[in-house]
XYZ file of C-alpha atoms in Angstrom:
690
model
C 99.654 60.143 112.035
C 98.586 64.181 112.158
C 100.512 66.197 110.289
C 102.297 69.402 108.759
C 100.368 72.505 106.281
C 102.355 74.665 104.795
C 100.653 77.632 102.150
C 102.712 80.519 101.074
C 100.920 83.035 98.588
C 104.521 84.683 96.777
C 103.900 88.581 95.194
C 105.331 91.169 94.499
C 106.014 94.477 97.596
C 102.805 93.985 98.956
C 101.453 97.552 100.764
C 103.274 98.259 104.021
C 99.866 99.570 105.666
C 97.866 96.810 105.000
C 100.402 94.358 105.519
C 99.315 92.945 108.570
C 95.415 93.018 107.846
C 96.050 90.899 104.974
C 97.909 88.604 107.155
C 95.487 88.209 109.951
C 91.902 88.385 107.368
C 94.492 84.636 105.870
C 94.440 83.775 108.752
C 91.177 84.024 109.877
C 89.774 82.771 106.903
C 91.607 79.520 107.069
C 90.739 78.863 110.910
C 87.149 79.943 109.680
C 87.289 77.383 107.072
C 89.019 74.418 109.095
C 86.148 74.960 110.521
C 83.127 74.393 108.637
C 84.596 71.312 107.106
C 85.215 70.127 110.959
C 89.135 69.774 110.274
C 91.441 69.176 113.530
C 94.610 70.591 113.354
C 96.666 71.475 116.127
C 99.327 75.607 116.230
C 98.228 77.732 112.868
C 101.798 80.836 113.153
C 100.869 83.440 110.563
C 104.026 84.210 107.897
C 104.062 87.728 106.857
C 106.828 90.087 104.726
C 107.317 92.335 101.562
C 106.496 89.346 99.342
C 104.540 86.903 101.034
C 101.610 85.641 103.086
C 102.271 82.177 104.701
C 100.810 79.766 107.020
C 101.590 76.598 109.073
C 99.906 74.749 110.852
C 100.780 71.997 112.689
C 99.142 68.616 114.123
C 96.689 68.769 111.167
C 94.598 65.946 110.683
C 95.315 64.454 107.632
C 91.327 63.007 107.452
C 88.510 65.059 108.156
C 84.908 63.574 108.007
C 82.185 63.983 105.208
C 78.432 63.937 105.822
C 75.909 63.900 102.833
C 72.292 66.167 102.997
C 70.122 65.882 105.992
C 67.624 64.519 104.221
C 63.729 64.623 105.730
C 61.188 62.367 104.169
C 57.380 62.587 104.074
C 55.329 62.801 107.305
C 54.393 59.698 108.819
C 51.781 59.785 108.897
C 51.394 59.622 104.530
C 54.655 57.242 104.742
C 52.116 54.153 105.670
C 48.615 53.877 105.127
C 46.207 52.817 108.682
C 47.983 48.887 107.869
C 51.196 50.214 108.469
C 52.454 48.967 106.316
C 54.819 51.840 103.796
C 53.497 53.946 101.370
C 54.763 54.192 97.671
C 55.587 58.017 98.726
C 57.514 56.048 101.299
C 59.246 53.462 99.317
C 60.780 55.592 96.736
C 61.971 58.250 99.124
C 64.464 55.075 100.322
C 64.971 54.717 97.350
C 66.691 57.866 96.485
C 68.793 58.224 99.440
C 69.818 54.462 98.499
C 68.179 52.641 101.772
C 66.527 50.070 102.471
C 63.329 51.891 104.381
C 63.841 50.181 107.969
C 67.480 52.503 107.732
C 65.368 56.038 108.452
C 64.694 56.870 111.324
C 62.049 59.121 112.989
C 61.925 63.243 113.549
C 59.531 65.340 115.949
C 58.962 68.573 116.120
C 55.775 70.929 117.170
C 54.223 70.383 114.018
C 54.976 66.678 113.580
C 56.930 63.475 112.973
C 58.414 62.608 110.462
C 61.217 60.441 108.247
C 65.050 61.548 108.376
C 68.137 59.642 107.293
C 71.723 60.925 107.408
C 74.424 59.181 105.495
C 77.348 57.823 107.276
C 79.984 59.357 108.389
C 82.880 59.184 105.663
C 86.642 59.770 105.678
C 88.342 61.940 102.968
C 91.858 62.114 102.537
C 92.312 66.741 103.284
C 94.199 67.570 100.599
C 91.057 66.928 98.499
C 89.513 70.084 100.022
C 92.238 72.168 100.425
C 92.530 74.108 97.820
C 89.053 74.579 98.052
C 89.569 75.762 101.495
C 92.716 78.055 100.288
C 90.843 80.100 97.550
C 87.872 80.807 99.229
C 90.147 81.975 102.540
C 92.343 84.520 99.763
C 89.326 85.737 98.059
C 87.143 86.615 101.639
C 90.176 88.381 102.271
C 89.410 92.421 103.561
C 92.477 94.335 101.531
C 91.449 98.089 99.956
C 93.741 97.790 97.411
C 93.048 95.868 94.879
C 94.332 94.766 90.851
C 94.414 92.913 88.391
C 97.344 91.658 86.117
C 97.987 89.143 82.831
C 94.549 87.948 81.279
C 92.642 86.380 84.426
C 89.745 87.326 85.912
C 91.341 86.970 89.953
C 92.027 90.330 91.443
C 94.060 90.093 94.559
C 96.102 93.470 96.659
C 99.293 92.843 94.453
C 100.223 89.507 91.592
C 100.739 86.232 92.755
C 103.945 84.501 90.826
C 104.235 81.670 92.975
C 101.409 79.539 95.186
C 103.550 76.666 97.792
C 101.018 73.674 99.391
C 102.497 71.244 101.047
C 101.256 68.583 103.444
C 104.510 67.546 104.679
C 106.508 66.877 101.530
C 103.756 66.229 100.059
C 102.794 69.366 97.200
C 99.198 69.744 97.089
C 97.793 70.880 93.954
C 96.844 74.374 94.195
C 96.162 75.700 91.353
C 94.831 79.572 91.597
C 94.989 82.559 90.031
C 96.689 80.828 87.436
C 99.577 79.406 89.678
C 99.777 76.091 90.080
C 101.403 74.710 93.599
C 104.942 73.930 94.075
C 107.294 73.683 96.251
C 109.264 76.756 95.168
C 109.624 79.784 97.564
C 110.343 83.170 96.642
C 114.208 84.431 97.219
C 114.927 87.710 98.893
C 114.952 90.219 95.873
C 118.622 90.664 96.368
C 119.581 87.219 94.898
C 120.149 86.767 91.579
C 118.411 83.382 92.094
C 115.022 84.486 92.545
C 114.495 80.276 93.863
C 114.275 78.435 97.001
C 113.226 75.360 96.760
C 111.083 72.986 100.191
C 111.200 69.826 100.699
C 108.814 69.471 103.492
C 106.889 72.347 104.776
C 108.130 71.808 109.014
C 111.273 73.478 107.206
C 108.891 76.348 107.532
C 110.785 79.091 107.994
C 113.669 77.898 108.965
C 115.234 77.448 105.024
C 114.481 81.276 104.209
C 116.391 82.401 107.310
C 119.264 79.933 106.491
C 119.412 80.142 102.905
C 118.648 84.697 102.855
C 117.850 85.704 106.417
C 115.084 86.264 105.740
C 112.578 86.275 108.506
C 109.399 85.884 107.943
C 107.450 86.031 111.161
C 106.204 89.530 111.120
C 106.431 89.579 115.823
C 110.127 88.464 115.313
C 110.914 90.985 112.581
C 109.934 93.760 114.518
C 110.877 92.799 117.507
C 114.259 92.347 116.380
C 114.336 95.830 114.125
C 113.321 97.702 117.897
C 115.900 95.833 119.651
C 118.930 96.394 116.983
C 118.110 100.239 116.851
C 117.418 100.650 120.641
C 121.137 99.362 120.977
C 122.925 101.619 117.545
C 121.140 104.398 119.364
C 122.477 104.063 122.810
C 126.378 104.340 120.436
C 125.643 107.733 119.933
C 123.828 108.587 123.451
C 120.349 108.739 121.339
C 116.580 107.808 122.258
C 114.102 107.063 119.991
C 110.109 108.125 120.650
C 108.704 106.827 118.365
C 104.684 105.047 117.650
C 104.019 102.143 117.508
C 102.303 102.170 114.432
C 105.979 103.964 112.357
C 107.676 100.494 113.520
C 105.366 98.213 112.203
C 105.511 100.138 109.186
C 108.983 99.582 108.853
C 108.823 96.359 109.318
C 106.474 95.962 106.562
C 109.048 97.125 104.527
C 111.596 94.139 105.118
C 112.599 90.503 105.024
C 115.932 90.469 106.468
C 116.012 93.975 108.042
C 119.588 95.725 108.991
C 118.962 98.431 111.296
C 122.499 101.340 110.448
C 122.795 105.203 111.458
C 123.375 107.964 109.627
C 123.736 112.117 110.042
C 122.456 115.021 108.811
C 123.930 118.422 108.388
C 123.010 120.592 111.838
C 121.944 123.570 110.045
C 118.767 121.774 108.669
C 117.539 122.012 112.713
C 116.705 125.440 112.362
C 113.986 124.178 109.882
C 110.186 123.365 112.275
C 111.435 120.661 114.674
C 108.146 118.718 112.869
C 108.518 118.842 109.379
C 112.474 117.391 109.995
C 110.296 114.349 111.648
C 107.477 114.089 109.308
C 109.913 113.693 106.892
C 112.182 111.764 108.475
C 108.826 109.429 109.263
C 106.202 109.885 106.838
C 108.381 110.004 103.969
C 111.349 107.788 104.514
C 110.172 106.315 107.213
C 113.411 106.267 109.507
C 113.422 106.413 112.867
C 114.497 110.119 114.301
C 116.984 111.061 117.345
C 116.197 113.280 120.479
C 118.717 113.859 123.167
C 117.991 113.844 127.062
C 114.997 116.391 126.934
C 113.793 114.777 123.535
C 115.093 117.844 121.176
C 115.865 116.450 117.430
C 119.730 116.198 117.300
C 121.232 115.265 113.770
C 121.409 111.535 113.485
C 118.553 109.111 112.010
C 118.318 105.371 112.476
C 116.535 103.118 109.763
C 116.664 99.938 108.519
C 117.506 98.117 105.462
C 116.693 95.345 103.426
C 119.754 95.042 100.774
C 122.420 92.492 101.873
C 125.673 94.281 101.313
C 128.838 93.751 102.077
C 129.068 98.145 101.701
C 126.415 98.762 104.761
C 128.773 102.366 104.207
C 127.320 103.287 100.894
C 123.949 102.205 101.806
C 124.170 105.019 104.698
C 125.921 107.399 102.491
C 122.585 106.816 99.740
C 120.193 107.219 102.413
C 122.087 110.460 104.180
C 122.200 112.069 100.260
C 118.161 111.621 100.134
C 117.761 112.928 103.312
C 120.238 115.895 103.071
C 117.993 116.545 99.264
C 114.656 116.197 101.412
C 115.813 118.825 104.012
C 117.097 120.555 101.234
C 114.534 121.389 99.550
C 112.093 121.762 102.795
C 114.784 124.455 103.341
C 114.526 126.150 100.247
C 110.067 125.675 99.864
C 109.997 127.195 103.811
C 112.223 129.954 102.743
C 110.331 131.439 99.339
C 106.532 130.762 100.545
C 107.143 132.914 103.377
C 108.204 135.829 100.833
C 104.652 136.537 101.105
C 102.407 136.648 103.735
C 99.992 133.042 104.864
C 97.267 135.346 103.976
C 98.470 136.274 100.302
C 97.849 132.919 99.562
C 93.942 133.285 99.672
C 93.058 134.873 96.771
C 94.927 131.960 95.232
C 92.568 128.856 96.830
C 89.821 130.090 93.704
C 92.514 127.917 91.786
C 91.807 124.941 94.037
C 88.701 122.619 94.182
C 87.441 121.492 96.737
C 84.983 118.934 95.314
C 84.031 119.783 91.801
C 80.508 120.038 92.167
C 80.874 122.212 95.210
C 83.139 124.334 94.251
C 87.255 125.562 95.229
C 89.320 126.168 98.582
C 88.308 129.362 98.932
C 84.196 128.986 98.826
C 84.530 126.214 101.300
C 86.902 129.313 103.397
C 83.977 131.681 103.133
C 81.474 128.887 104.468
C 83.842 128.299 107.039
C 83.958 131.695 108.763
C 80.550 132.492 108.348
C 79.863 128.619 110.363
C 82.608 129.639 113.255
C 80.804 133.520 112.907
C 77.541 131.583 114.649
C 79.521 128.635 116.685
C 82.735 130.772 118.225
C 80.154 132.710 120.733
C 77.908 129.852 121.772
C 80.758 127.767 122.917
C 82.284 131.265 124.255
C 85.965 131.032 121.470
C 87.317 134.509 120.449
C 85.363 135.896 118.148
C 88.030 137.446 116.560
C 90.030 135.256 116.340
C 88.307 132.469 115.313
C 87.353 133.798 112.285
C 90.951 134.890 111.431
C 91.809 132.031 112.041
C 88.821 130.691 110.315
C 90.606 133.355 106.936
C 94.025 131.786 107.041
C 92.740 127.954 107.734
C 93.221 126.958 103.877
C 95.943 129.328 102.912
C 98.936 127.006 103.706
C 97.998 124.514 100.950
C 99.403 126.415 97.639
C 102.111 126.770 99.489
C 105.285 125.078 97.338
C 105.933 123.473 101.265
C 102.828 121.286 101.124
C 102.429 120.910 97.823
C 106.226 119.081 98.327
C 104.769 117.457 101.361
C 100.874 117.394 100.664
C 100.672 115.775 104.636
C 101.881 117.922 107.204
C 99.109 120.359 105.742
C 98.346 122.949 108.672
C 101.514 122.485 110.344
C 103.129 124.560 107.673
C 100.197 127.542 107.874
C 100.992 127.665 111.282
C 104.578 128.001 111.339
C 103.653 130.567 109.045
C 101.628 132.546 110.638
C 103.402 132.373 113.147
C 106.281 134.081 111.585
C 103.858 136.348 110.699
C 103.545 137.465 114.080
C 99.623 136.107 114.262
C 97.753 135.543 117.464
C 99.328 132.205 119.057
C 95.774 130.307 119.091
C 95.358 132.032 115.803
C 98.073 129.614 114.360
C 98.166 126.976 116.832
C 94.019 126.854 115.320
C 95.417 126.336 111.989
C 97.553 122.361 112.500
C 94.741 121.663 115.183
C 91.267 122.111 113.060
C 92.946 118.614 111.098
C 92.357 116.729 114.834
C 91.511 114.088 115.128
C 93.286 112.502 111.628
C 93.451 109.113 113.174
C 91.820 107.106 115.518
C 93.687 108.327 118.857
C 94.994 110.958 117.316
C 95.112 114.241 119.618
C 91.737 116.422 119.573
C 91.726 120.157 119.016
C 93.389 121.728 122.452
C 91.778 125.168 122.175
C 88.194 126.325 122.190
C 89.121 128.637 118.520
C 90.761 125.393 117.188
C 87.497 123.142 118.280
C 85.592 125.767 116.943
C 87.196 125.560 113.552
C 87.341 121.809 113.498
C 83.610 121.650 113.890
C 83.401 124.290 110.974
C 85.087 122.597 108.332
C 84.406 119.053 109.125
C 80.758 119.466 109.399
C 80.512 121.346 106.042
C 82.592 118.659 104.163
C 80.031 116.785 105.823
C 76.862 118.361 104.765
C 79.036 119.821 101.229
C 79.258 115.723 100.262
C 75.859 114.260 101.590
C 74.369 118.156 99.878
C 75.473 115.968 96.317
C 75.144 111.985 97.058
C 78.008 111.126 97.735
C 78.035 109.680 101.097
C 79.378 106.163 102.485
C 78.461 103.826 100.170
C 79.297 100.015 102.034
C 82.787 99.863 102.683
C 83.954 102.266 100.735
C 84.006 105.972 102.283
C 86.210 108.528 99.651
C 85.835 110.995 101.438
C 86.872 109.875 105.001
C 82.837 111.121 106.064
C 82.982 108.165 108.743
C 86.048 109.799 110.002
C 85.444 113.443 110.219
C 82.351 112.724 111.721
C 83.886 110.926 114.867
C 85.834 113.603 114.737
C 83.101 115.908 115.622
C 81.556 113.622 118.405
C 84.820 113.400 120.398
C 85.330 117.276 120.119
C 82.294 118.180 121.108
C 82.026 115.170 124.191
C 85.430 115.991 125.261
C 85.545 119.262 125.016
C 82.251 118.711 126.715
C 80.831 121.545 123.625
C 76.653 122.979 124.230
C 76.233 122.255 120.974
C 72.530 121.219 119.637
C 73.630 119.907 115.865
C 70.611 120.078 113.826
C 71.188 123.886 113.988
C 74.526 123.285 112.913
C 73.062 121.682 110.336
C 70.120 124.088 109.173
C 73.435 126.524 108.943
C 75.177 125.216 106.901
C 72.828 123.712 104.601
C 72.239 126.947 104.081
C 75.487 127.894 102.582
C 75.015 125.220 100.129
C 73.529 126.551 96.686
C 73.979 123.632 95.647
C 71.908 121.188 97.741
C 68.375 120.780 96.761
C 66.523 118.687 99.461
C 68.310 120.753 102.641
C 66.148 118.824 104.863
C 67.198 115.303 104.187
C 70.950 115.913 104.057
C 70.246 117.650 107.618
C 68.607 113.927 108.585
C 70.249 112.042 107.154
C 73.957 113.821 108.455
C 72.576 113.491 112.078
C 72.083 110.434 111.835
C 75.374 109.335 110.422
C 76.765 111.181 113.165
C 74.849 109.090 115.870
C 75.865 106.392 113.679
C 79.624 107.802 114.875
C 78.984 107.944 118.476
C 76.909 104.742 118.781
C 80.158 103.292 117.833
C 82.329 105.972 119.506
C 80.494 104.484 123.017
C 81.035 100.947 121.951
C 84.352 101.003 121.679
C 84.701 102.852 124.991
C 82.875 99.674 126.776
C 80.071 101.087 127.816
C 76.536 98.812 127.297
C 75.084 98.535 124.039
C 71.655 98.460 125.629
C 71.775 101.991 127.608
C 73.666 103.474 124.278
C 70.502 102.358 122.089
C 68.276 104.298 124.754
C 69.586 106.776 125.083
C 70.132 107.136 120.597
C 66.514 106.493 120.350
C 65.282 109.963 121.651
C 66.645 111.572 118.991
C 68.185 113.688 120.415
C 70.565 116.481 119.023
C 73.022 118.093 121.728
C 75.986 115.221 122.466
C 76.847 116.786 126.013
C 72.859 115.884 126.788
C 73.074 111.877 124.830
C 76.702 111.540 127.405
C 76.009 112.938 130.323
C 72.314 110.653 130.166
C 74.263 107.638 129.140
C 76.318 108.075 131.908
C 74.544 108.724 134.085
C 72.056 105.216 132.938
C 75.627 103.584 133.161
C 76.327 104.462 137.202
C 72.185 103.936 138.112
C 72.891 100.659 136.351
C 74.973 99.924 139.279
C 72.632 100.182 142.015
C 69.343 97.872 143.551
C 66.965 99.295 142.735
C 67.785 99.374 138.329
C 66.425 95.971 137.218
C 63.294 96.874 139.664
C 62.507 99.409 137.321
C 62.918 98.483 133.809
C 61.162 95.712 134.232
C 58.301 98.270 136.021
C 59.027 100.079 132.870
C 59.376 96.545 130.177
C 55.594 95.430 131.811
C 53.663 99.214 131.170
C 55.492 99.081 127.576
C 53.798 95.109 126.962
C 50.682 96.092 128.247
C 50.124 99.976 126.157
C 52.000 97.722 123.015
C 49.043 95.283 123.697
C 46.217 97.224 124.205
C 43.534 98.139 121.706
C 42.657 101.454 123.121
C 43.493 104.552 123.197
C 43.859 106.388 126.100
C 42.551 109.932 127.419
C 45.023 113.713 126.823
C 45.304 114.043 130.715
C 44.419 111.535 133.615
C 40.860 111.597 135.026
C 41.393 112.150 138.493
C 37.106 111.467 139.224
C 37.291 107.551 137.529
C 40.233 107.088 140.169
C 38.627 105.170 143.334
C 41.768 102.267 144.440
C 43.557 103.208 147.004
C 47.311 102.219 145.135
C 45.921 104.859 142.416
C 45.833 107.140 144.532
C 48.858 106.655 145.475
C 50.301 106.293 142.073
C 49.093 109.203 140.693
C 50.817 111.397 143.904
C 53.841 109.590 143.109
C 53.893 110.878 139.555
C 52.293 113.963 140.439
C 55.814 115.123 142.619
C 57.987 113.579 139.170
C 56.560 116.052 137.322
C 56.867 118.673 139.967
C 60.921 117.966 140.801
C 61.837 116.234 137.179
C 61.869 119.409 134.597
C 64.498 121.703 136.928
C 66.785 118.231 137.252
C 66.144 117.666 133.616
C 67.284 121.205 132.742
C 70.305 120.778 134.560
C 71.014 118.148 133.317
C 71.419 116.386 136.249
C 70.138 113.143 134.968
C 71.418 110.860 138.176
C 68.856 112.378 140.454
C 66.644 112.103 138.185
C 66.884 108.779 138.621
C 67.212 107.859 141.692
C 63.799 109.924 142.023
C 62.407 107.920 138.902
C 63.189 105.030 142.019
C 59.876 106.236 144.007
C 57.941 104.806 142.076
C 58.547 101.586 141.935
C 56.711 100.431 144.884
C 53.539 102.068 143.684
C 53.504 100.336 140.120
C 54.398 96.784 141.836
C 51.503 97.837 144.326
C 48.928 99.575 141.861
C 50.039 96.052 139.144
C 48.931 93.535 142.155
C 46.304 95.664 143.666
C 43.874 97.017 140.593
C 42.536 94.672 137.709
C 43.666 97.434 134.358
C 41.165 96.016 131.830
C 38.609 96.466 133.691
C 34.733 95.850 132.574
C 33.870 99.276 132.898
C 35.744 100.818 129.290
C 36.198 104.381 130.985
C 38.282 103.354 133.741
C 40.419 100.744 131.959
C 41.450 103.671 129.994
C 41.868 106.513 131.631
C 44.744 103.092 133.875
C 45.941 102.895 130.183
C 46.495 106.351 130.347
C 48.172 105.881 133.922
C 50.347 103.982 132.535
C 50.804 106.285 129.190
C 52.661 109.098 131.733
C 54.421 107.111 133.348
C 56.336 105.328 130.206
C 56.371 109.598 128.740
C 58.251 110.325 132.667
C 60.679 107.686 131.525
C 61.457 108.706 128.217
C 62.700 112.163 129.309
C 65.155 110.118 130.110
C 65.754 107.571 127.657
C 63.836 104.690 125.723
C 64.498 102.462 129.229
C 62.635 99.435 126.400
C 66.140 99.044 125.368
C 67.901 98.335 128.250
C 68.154 94.530 129.444
C 66.734 93.639 132.988
C 70.237 92.595 133.824
């Protein structure tokens, strides 16, 4: 009879931004362990709230098959003598297996034949193996924050307070984090009685909702919040526009959500709306409300986890908190502007960029030098680009950014606008931090792009220069995101800039980088790795990406053009025969121990197919340079296709390993010349012929 297994881990408040990842990781690990132990099961449902991670596994087989290690015995030649009688070696092996030698099987492979034995299938109750499965699954969970509590040696995202493991109505004995499993579930935080007693695994999660209105299923809770918020906002003829990431975070903060609406004073609408929206979404986790023209209006939607009879008190409390926040913002916004934004520049000397790399003032000077070199290359206005570089970090020493660090750049933009700076300069102050995350918007103008590249490449050069680059999963300076930002900006905006030259300029601005050549190579490799990930996420064929990246190119726009050209060419009928021809050439050259000539000796070419092939090579060497110079890689590949038939004819009618060593070397030289032609576009040896 199949059963239901429940596993719930009750914790202190879990990090809202990690909750979904923790839940998915736990579920994935459990599934992996069940499959590993060949335990049959039906539907698996995961649950996640701020104070619990849980799984309910339905129709689980109460027994699992346990097999002993397969035992390989002596080879047949050692197991039996010339009279086919078992040797002492075979008998001892059979005894160690606990079997009669007649029960042994024979196993063959290309090295010979051996005695072999596998124990019979043995059935065990699943509750015997579950403690190990659960512990292993928890141990392997992906989490960015780990902590210790009490005196136990284990680490987890937050302190674990209870563990409930039930197989139908039976408690499965588990001891993890020095916490023993029982049938006690954590109650809602607002209830005096902290415990809910569950008798049977099948009662979950209904017992939580019935007892305390807890919605354990993340997506169900999310759907309720969304539905209720849309219902409430219609009462005031308002509209909601919010990213899904905000809804996920709010869902992760509550167990039994109640959606309410609050108001704030209209006078605050005189502040830049981006600042108000940031405070509501990032600081307070509220939904801003807009009119039909997508303009902010003095309302906000919030979700409370408090179960209260007096909801007016809850609304007033949230309104007071937001009022205080907005009042601070208004004061800082006004007070900061008693000085011009440029006047904050000298004070950047007192703010560290990185303790080994100096202050933000020094970083600003390096960015200024870099943008002086970058701007003319990309046709950005040099005067305004330099001005943007000088002002780029000035807002970091304002009271507004000190209070609300996440709106750095946004604050600088508004202060620059109020100081009547050029509009593109002001926008660049905000946008040079973009993209901040996957899917974030890119800088909108050339000055913003130039400033973003300068700032990001300076960070990469400096941190790599002092060997503080990412190691394993640790990336404290978010360098992967920084490098990905450079890749996205350059490729999407088609900015023709040589990364190696850029890095030479950047590293030369640092006095503390000792091995500049090593730093340049490390950063270049790091950026190209991000480039690989960039194309992989977009669904490009990995073999094509690798074939181009292996050529060690340093212009991302050039890399992009080649990848797209080969992706187009892959759809044509000539792709496969050209790739196969290249593979055959590479295979022959790899096997050959003979060195090739520096140039083809035409006096040694006698066969008709050789002469035809050489003419094609000569024609390509005339046509290709201009096409490659103009980055017309599609046309170049189509011209390469003209080699298919001559190469095939060459292989069919010519013996490469000619008895005359000079002719042999010359024919290898012909193949090497063809290989070099291919390498002008990509390393075709990485490409699959399908």
